[in-house]
Amino acid sequence: MGWILIGLFLFMIIAVIILKGDWQYEKEALLKAQKHISQQNELTESQKYYFGDKCIGLSARKGYNKFSIAGAYYRDLPITMVGKFNGYAIAQTDNEHDQYAIAIYNDTGVHLGFLPGGNKKQHSYIINEGEQKRVHAYGYLAWNGSGMYGEVCVETDKNLVAKRNKPYNVEL
């Protein structure tokens, strides 16, 4: 009988710990969403298009490949970052989580996220062909109510790039 009570007591303690962790996560997510919603008035008309859960198209030019932006949700970017951007991709050589990590930045130097892990071919191209281990990139960030997401087109072949010096049309 004593072992049953001890087991029941341990079960209750573990359940409380798990529920507390879930509650903390939900609370943080709710606070983050409220912060972003309060900043909606700062958005331009073109930025408002990137607010909400919808399919947004992005076409890759010749010499570019399209990727999802990983980790934008965790960067805690202000909601005013939604919309199109011009920027660059940097091949990181010292990332402890992914030896082929490629970071995405906008033109003002704000780190937006990463390409999905394991892009060995793209990483090698950037190191061998890019200036200072970086190449041109363009894309968008959007907000779906619970976090940021986006897509980016990254240069993959400088011989095919026809519009490298023509920036992606960004309306602000």
PDB file of C-alpha atoms in Angstrom:
ATOM      1  CA  MET A   1       0.000   0.000   0.000  1.00  0.00           C
ATOM      2  CA  GLY A   2       2.871   2.361   0.858  1.00  0.00           C
ATOM      3  CA  TRP A   3       4.501   1.877  -2.563  1.00  0.00           C
ATOM      4  CA  ILE A   4       1.251   2.701  -4.307  1.00  0.00           C
ATOM      5  CA  LEU A   5       0.956   5.977  -2.391  1.00  0.00           C
ATOM      6  CA  ILE A   6       4.589   6.871  -3.121  1.00  0.00           C
ATOM      7  CA  GLY A   7       4.051   6.088  -6.828  1.00  0.00           C
ATOM      8  CA  LEU A   8       0.872   8.150  -6.924  1.00  0.00           C
ATOM      9  CA  PHE A   9       2.635  11.040  -5.187  1.00  0.00           C
ATOM     10  CA  LEU A  10       5.546  10.935  -7.678  1.00  0.00           C
ATOM     11  CA  PHE A  11       3.090  10.819 -10.576  1.00  0.00           C
ATOM     12  CA  MET A  12       1.332  13.923  -9.272  1.00  0.00           C
ATOM     13  CA  ILE A  13       4.637  15.806  -8.861  1.00  0.00           C
ATOM     14  CA  ILE A  14       5.729  14.933 -12.403  1.00  0.00           C
ATOM     15  CA  ALA A  15       2.337  15.966 -13.810  1.00  0.00           C
ATOM     16  CA  VAL A  16       2.539  19.348 -12.039  1.00  0.00           C
ATOM     17  CA  ILE A  17       6.069  19.951 -13.389  1.00  0.00           C
ATOM     18  CA  ILE A  18       4.999  19.112 -16.948  1.00  0.00           C
ATOM     19  CA  LEU A  19       1.879  21.269 -16.777  1.00  0.00           C
ATOM     20  CA  LYS A  20       3.864  24.187 -15.344  1.00  0.00           C
ATOM     21  CA  GLY A  21       6.351  23.981 -18.239  1.00  0.00           C
ATOM     22  CA  ASP A  22       3.541  23.927 -20.806  1.00  0.00           C
ATOM     23  CA  TRP A  23       1.852  26.873 -19.102  1.00  0.00           C
ATOM     24  CA  GLN A  24       5.080  28.916 -19.159  1.00  0.00           C
ATOM     25  CA  TYR A  25       5.523  28.210 -22.879  1.00  0.00           C
ATOM     26  CA  GLU A  26       1.920  29.194 -23.639  1.00  0.00           C
ATOM     27  CA  LYS A  27       2.278  32.367 -21.574  1.00  0.00           C
ATOM     28  CA  GLU A  28       5.450  33.401 -23.449  1.00  0.00           C
ATOM     29  CA  ALA A  29       3.814  32.699 -26.823  1.00  0.00           C
ATOM     30  CA  LEU A  30       0.757  34.754 -25.858  1.00  0.00           C
ATOM     31  CA  LEU A  31       2.876  37.705 -24.692  1.00  0.00           C
ATOM     32  CA  LYS A  32       4.882  37.591 -27.922  1.00  0.00           C
ATOM     33  CA  ALA A  33       1.691  37.578 -30.015  1.00  0.00           C
ATOM     34  CA  GLN A  34       0.225  40.500 -28.027  1.00  0.00           C
ATOM     35  CA  LYS A  35       3.423  42.510 -28.532  1.00  0.00           C
ATOM     36  CA  HIS A  36       3.297  41.938 -32.294  1.00  0.00           C
ATOM     37  CA  ILE A  37      -0.403  42.746 -32.526  1.00  0.00           C
ATOM     38  CA  SER A  38       0.158  46.043 -30.702  1.00  0.00           C
ATOM     39  CA  GLN A  39       2.751  46.976 -33.353  1.00  0.00           C
ATOM     40  CA  GLN A  40       0.353  46.450 -36.294  1.00  0.00           C
ATOM     41  CA  ASN A  41      -0.360  50.178 -36.531  1.00  0.00           C
ATOM     42  CA  GLU A  42       3.291  50.753 -37.471  1.00  0.00           C
ATOM     43  CA  LEU A  43       2.979  48.646 -40.638  1.00  0.00           C
ATOM     44  CA  THR A  44       2.838  50.186 -44.106  1.00  0.00           C
ATOM     45  CA  GLU A  45       0.060  49.118 -46.479  1.00  0.00           C
ATOM     46  CA  SER A  46       2.413  46.819 -48.398  1.00  0.00           C
ATOM     47  CA  GLN A  47       3.638  45.235 -45.149  1.00  0.00           C
ATOM     48  CA  LYS A  48       0.064  44.425 -44.095  1.00  0.00           C
ATOM     49  CA  TYR A  49      -0.090  41.941 -46.976  1.00  0.00           C
ATOM     50  CA  TYR A  50       2.457  39.805 -45.095  1.00  0.00           C
ATOM     51  CA  PHE A  51       0.318  39.627 -41.962  1.00  0.00           C
ATOM     52  CA  GLY A  52      -1.827  36.536 -41.509  1.00  0.00           C
ATOM     53  CA  ASP A  53      -1.807  32.898 -42.508  1.00  0.00           C
ATOM     54  CA  LYS A  54      -1.693  32.753 -46.306  1.00  0.00           C
ATOM     55  CA  CYS A  55       0.331  31.406 -49.188  1.00  0.00           C
ATOM     56  CA  ILE A  56       2.769  34.039 -50.415  1.00  0.00           C
ATOM     57  CA  GLY A  57       4.529  33.408 -53.709  1.00  0.00           C
ATOM     58  CA  LEU A  58       8.236  33.967 -54.246  1.00  0.00           C
ATOM     59  CA  SER A  59       9.876  33.233 -57.588  1.00  0.00           C
ATOM     60  CA  ALA A  60      13.532  32.362 -57.929  1.00  0.00           C
ATOM     61  CA  ARG A  61      15.416  34.210 -60.657  1.00  0.00           C
ATOM     62  CA  LYS A  62      17.930  32.395 -62.877  1.00  0.00           C
ATOM     63  CA  GLY A  63      20.975  31.513 -60.809  1.00  0.00           C
ATOM     64  CA  TYR A  64      19.019  31.409 -57.525  1.00  0.00           C
ATOM     65  CA  ASN A  65      17.312  28.669 -55.495  1.00  0.00           C
ATOM     66  CA  LYS A  66      14.384  29.160 -53.127  1.00  0.00           C
ATOM     67  CA  PHE A  67      14.533  28.015 -49.487  1.00  0.00           C
ATOM     68  CA  SER A  68      12.406  28.342 -46.370  1.00  0.00           C
ATOM     69  CA  ILE A  69      13.921  30.542 -43.670  1.00  0.00           C
ATOM     70  CA  ALA A  70      14.522  28.430 -40.587  1.00  0.00           C
ATOM     71  CA  GLY A  71      14.584  29.956 -37.122  1.00  0.00           C
ATOM     72  CA  ALA A  72      12.867  33.266 -37.900  1.00  0.00           C
ATOM     73  CA  TYR A  73      10.331  32.476 -35.171  1.00  0.00           C
ATOM     74  CA  TYR A  74      13.087  32.321 -32.534  1.00  0.00           C
ATOM     75  CA  ARG A  75      14.865  35.540 -33.534  1.00  0.00           C
ATOM     76  CA  ASP A  76      12.208  37.689 -31.791  1.00  0.00           C
ATOM     77  CA  LEU A  77      12.152  40.149 -34.690  1.00  0.00           C
ATOM     78  CA  PRO A  78       9.805  43.146 -34.481  1.00  0.00           C
ATOM     79  CA  ILE A  79       6.622  42.869 -36.515  1.00  0.00           C
ATOM     80  CA  THR A  80       7.819  45.832 -38.595  1.00  0.00           C
ATOM     81  CA  MET A  81      10.294  43.431 -40.267  1.00  0.00           C
ATOM     82  CA  VAL A  82       7.491  41.773 -42.291  1.00  0.00           C
ATOM     83  CA  GLY A  83       7.598  42.261 -46.037  1.00  0.00           C
ATOM     84  CA  LYS A  84      10.108  41.892 -48.834  1.00  0.00           C
ATOM     85  CA  PHE A  85      13.823  42.265 -48.235  1.00  0.00           C
ATOM     86  CA  ASN A  86      17.112  42.358 -50.086  1.00  0.00           C
ATOM     87  CA  GLY A  87      20.054  40.908 -48.279  1.00  0.00           C
ATOM     88  CA  TYR A  88      22.727  38.273 -48.325  1.00  0.00           C
ATOM     89  CA  ALA A  89      23.546  34.740 -47.238  1.00  0.00           C
ATOM     90  CA  ILE A  90      26.724  34.042 -45.261  1.00  0.00           C
ATOM     91  CA  ALA A  91      28.344  30.603 -45.036  1.00  0.00           C
ATOM     92  CA  GLN A  92      29.236  30.099 -41.384  1.00  0.00           C
ATOM     93  CA  THR A  93      32.312  28.006 -40.678  1.00  0.00           C
ATOM     94  CA  ASP A  94      32.096  27.994 -36.884  1.00  0.00           C
ATOM     95  CA  ASN A  95      28.477  26.982 -36.204  1.00  0.00           C
ATOM     96  CA  GLU A  96      28.401  24.216 -33.585  1.00  0.00           C
ATOM     97  CA  HIS A  97      24.920  23.003 -34.594  1.00  0.00           C
ATOM     98  CA  ASP A  98      25.398  22.691 -38.375  1.00  0.00           C
ATOM     99  CA  GLN A  99      28.758  22.527 -40.118  1.00  0.00           C
ATOM    100  CA  TYR A 100      27.049  23.775 -43.299  1.00  0.00           C
ATOM    101  CA  ALA A 101      25.081  26.598 -41.663  1.00  0.00           C
ATOM    102  CA  ILE A 102      24.069  29.494 -43.892  1.00  0.00           C
ATOM    103  CA  ALA A 103      22.788  32.617 -42.151  1.00  0.00           C
ATOM    104  CA  ILE A 104      20.360  35.018 -43.853  1.00  0.00           C
ATOM    105  CA  TYR A 105      20.656  38.785 -43.287  1.00  0.00           C
ATOM    106  CA  ASN A 106      18.797  41.759 -44.703  1.00  0.00           C
ATOM    107  CA  ASP A 107      20.694  44.728 -46.200  1.00  0.00           C
ATOM    108  CA  THR A 108      20.761  46.533 -42.856  1.00  0.00           C
ATOM    109  CA  GLY A 109      22.607  43.600 -41.275  1.00  0.00           C
ATOM    110  CA  VAL A 110      19.729  42.139 -39.237  1.00  0.00           C
ATOM    111  CA  HIS A 111      20.047  38.356 -38.852  1.00  0.00           C
ATOM    112  CA  LEU A 112      16.717  36.913 -40.038  1.00  0.00           C
ATOM    113  CA  GLY A 113      17.376  33.183 -39.736  1.00  0.00           C
ATOM    114  CA  PHE A 114      19.104  30.309 -41.503  1.00  0.00           C
ATOM    115  CA  LEU A 115      18.669  28.087 -44.510  1.00  0.00           C
ATOM    116  CA  PRO A 116      17.455  24.624 -43.474  1.00  0.00           C
ATOM    117  CA  GLY A 117      20.342  22.497 -42.200  1.00  0.00           C
ATOM    118  CA  GLY A 118      22.717  20.391 -44.247  1.00  0.00           C
ATOM    119  CA  ASN A 119      23.061  22.529 -47.394  1.00  0.00           C
ATOM    120  CA  LYS A 120      26.587  21.333 -48.174  1.00  0.00           C
ATOM    121  CA  LYS A 121      26.462  22.238 -51.884  1.00  0.00           C
ATOM    122  CA  GLN A 122      25.148  25.768 -51.232  1.00  0.00           C
ATOM    123  CA  HIS A 123      27.637  26.254 -48.375  1.00  0.00           C
ATOM    124  CA  SER A 124      30.560  25.252 -50.630  1.00  0.00           C
ATOM    125  CA  TYR A 125      29.338  27.559 -53.407  1.00  0.00           C
ATOM    126  CA  ILE A 126      29.181  30.547 -51.060  1.00  0.00           C
ATOM    127  CA  ILE A 127      32.657  29.898 -49.663  1.00  0.00           C
ATOM    128  CA  ASN A 128      34.220  29.364 -53.106  1.00  0.00           C
ATOM    129  CA  GLU A 129      32.317  31.930 -55.195  1.00  0.00           C
ATOM    130  CA  GLY A 130      31.007  34.541 -52.777  1.00  0.00           C
ATOM    131  CA  GLU A 131      32.745  37.735 -51.768  1.00  0.00           C
ATOM    132  CA  GLN A 132      33.775  37.418 -48.095  1.00  0.00           C
ATOM    133  CA  LYS A 133      31.829  34.124 -47.838  1.00  0.00           C
ATOM    134  CA  ARG A 134      28.544  35.812 -48.768  1.00  0.00           C
ATOM    135  CA  VAL A 135      26.217  36.018 -51.777  1.00  0.00           C
ATOM    136  CA  HIS A 136      23.107  38.003 -52.691  1.00  0.00           C
ATOM    137  CA  ALA A 137      19.727  36.893 -51.349  1.00  0.00           C
ATOM    138  CA  TYR A 138      16.177  38.265 -51.462  1.00  0.00           C
ATOM    139  CA  GLY A 139      12.892  37.164 -49.978  1.00  0.00           C
ATOM    140  CA  TYR A 140      10.128  37.980 -47.535  1.00  0.00           C
ATOM    141  CA  LEU A 141       9.175  37.609 -43.891  1.00  0.00           C
ATOM    142  CA  ALA A 142       5.560  37.191 -42.805  1.00  0.00           C
ATOM    143  CA  TRP A 143       3.640  36.856 -39.532  1.00  0.00           C
ATOM    144  CA  ASN A 144       0.962  34.160 -39.132  1.00  0.00           C
ATOM    145  CA  GLY A 145      -0.351  35.098 -35.697  1.00  0.00           C
ATOM    146  CA  SER A 146       2.017  32.947 -33.687  1.00  0.00           C
ATOM    147  CA  GLY A 147       5.401  33.642 -35.243  1.00  0.00           C
ATOM    148  CA  MET A 148       7.526  34.792 -38.153  1.00  0.00           C
ATOM    149  CA  TYR A 149       8.160  32.666 -41.213  1.00  0.00           C
ATOM    150  CA  GLY A 150       9.532  33.374 -44.649  1.00  0.00           C
ATOM    151  CA  GLU A 151      11.280  32.313 -47.804  1.00  0.00           C
ATOM    152  CA  VAL A 152      14.505  33.422 -49.402  1.00  0.00           C
ATOM    153  CA  CYS A 153      16.116  33.037 -52.813  1.00  0.00           C
ATOM    154  CA  VAL A 154      19.884  32.636 -52.587  1.00  0.00           C
ATOM    155  CA  GLU A 155      22.406  32.918 -55.426  1.00  0.00           C
ATOM    156  CA  THR A 156      23.529  29.468 -56.593  1.00  0.00           C
ATOM    157  CA  ASP A 157      25.297  30.171 -59.892  1.00  0.00           C
ATOM    158  CA  LYS A 158      26.894  33.527 -60.644  1.00  0.00           C
ATOM    159  CA  ASN A 159      27.146  32.655 -64.351  1.00  0.00           C
ATOM    160  CA  LEU A 160      23.350  32.490 -64.628  1.00  0.00           C
ATOM    161  CA  VAL A 161      22.596  35.568 -62.555  1.00  0.00           C
ATOM    162  CA  ALA A 162      21.205  38.231 -64.871  1.00  0.00           C
ATOM    163  CA  LYS A 163      19.884  40.725 -62.308  1.00  0.00           C
ATOM    164  CA  ARG A 164      22.509  40.622 -59.545  1.00  0.00           C
ATOM    165  CA  ASN A 165      22.865  44.398 -59.478  1.00  0.00           C
ATOM    166  CA  LYS A 166      19.134  44.972 -59.802  1.00  0.00           C
ATOM    167  CA  PRO A 167      17.705  44.778 -56.281  1.00  0.00           C
ATOM    168  CA  TYR A 168      14.535  42.935 -55.440  1.00  0.00           C
ATOM    169  CA  ASN A 169      11.629  45.412 -55.653  1.00  0.00           C
ATOM    170  CA  VAL A 170      10.932  46.282 -52.028  1.00  0.00           C
ATOM    171  CA  GLU A 171       7.938  48.536 -51.377  1.00  0.00           C
ATOM    172  CA  LEU A 172       8.010  50.301 -48.026  1.00  0.00           C
TER     173      LEU A 172
END
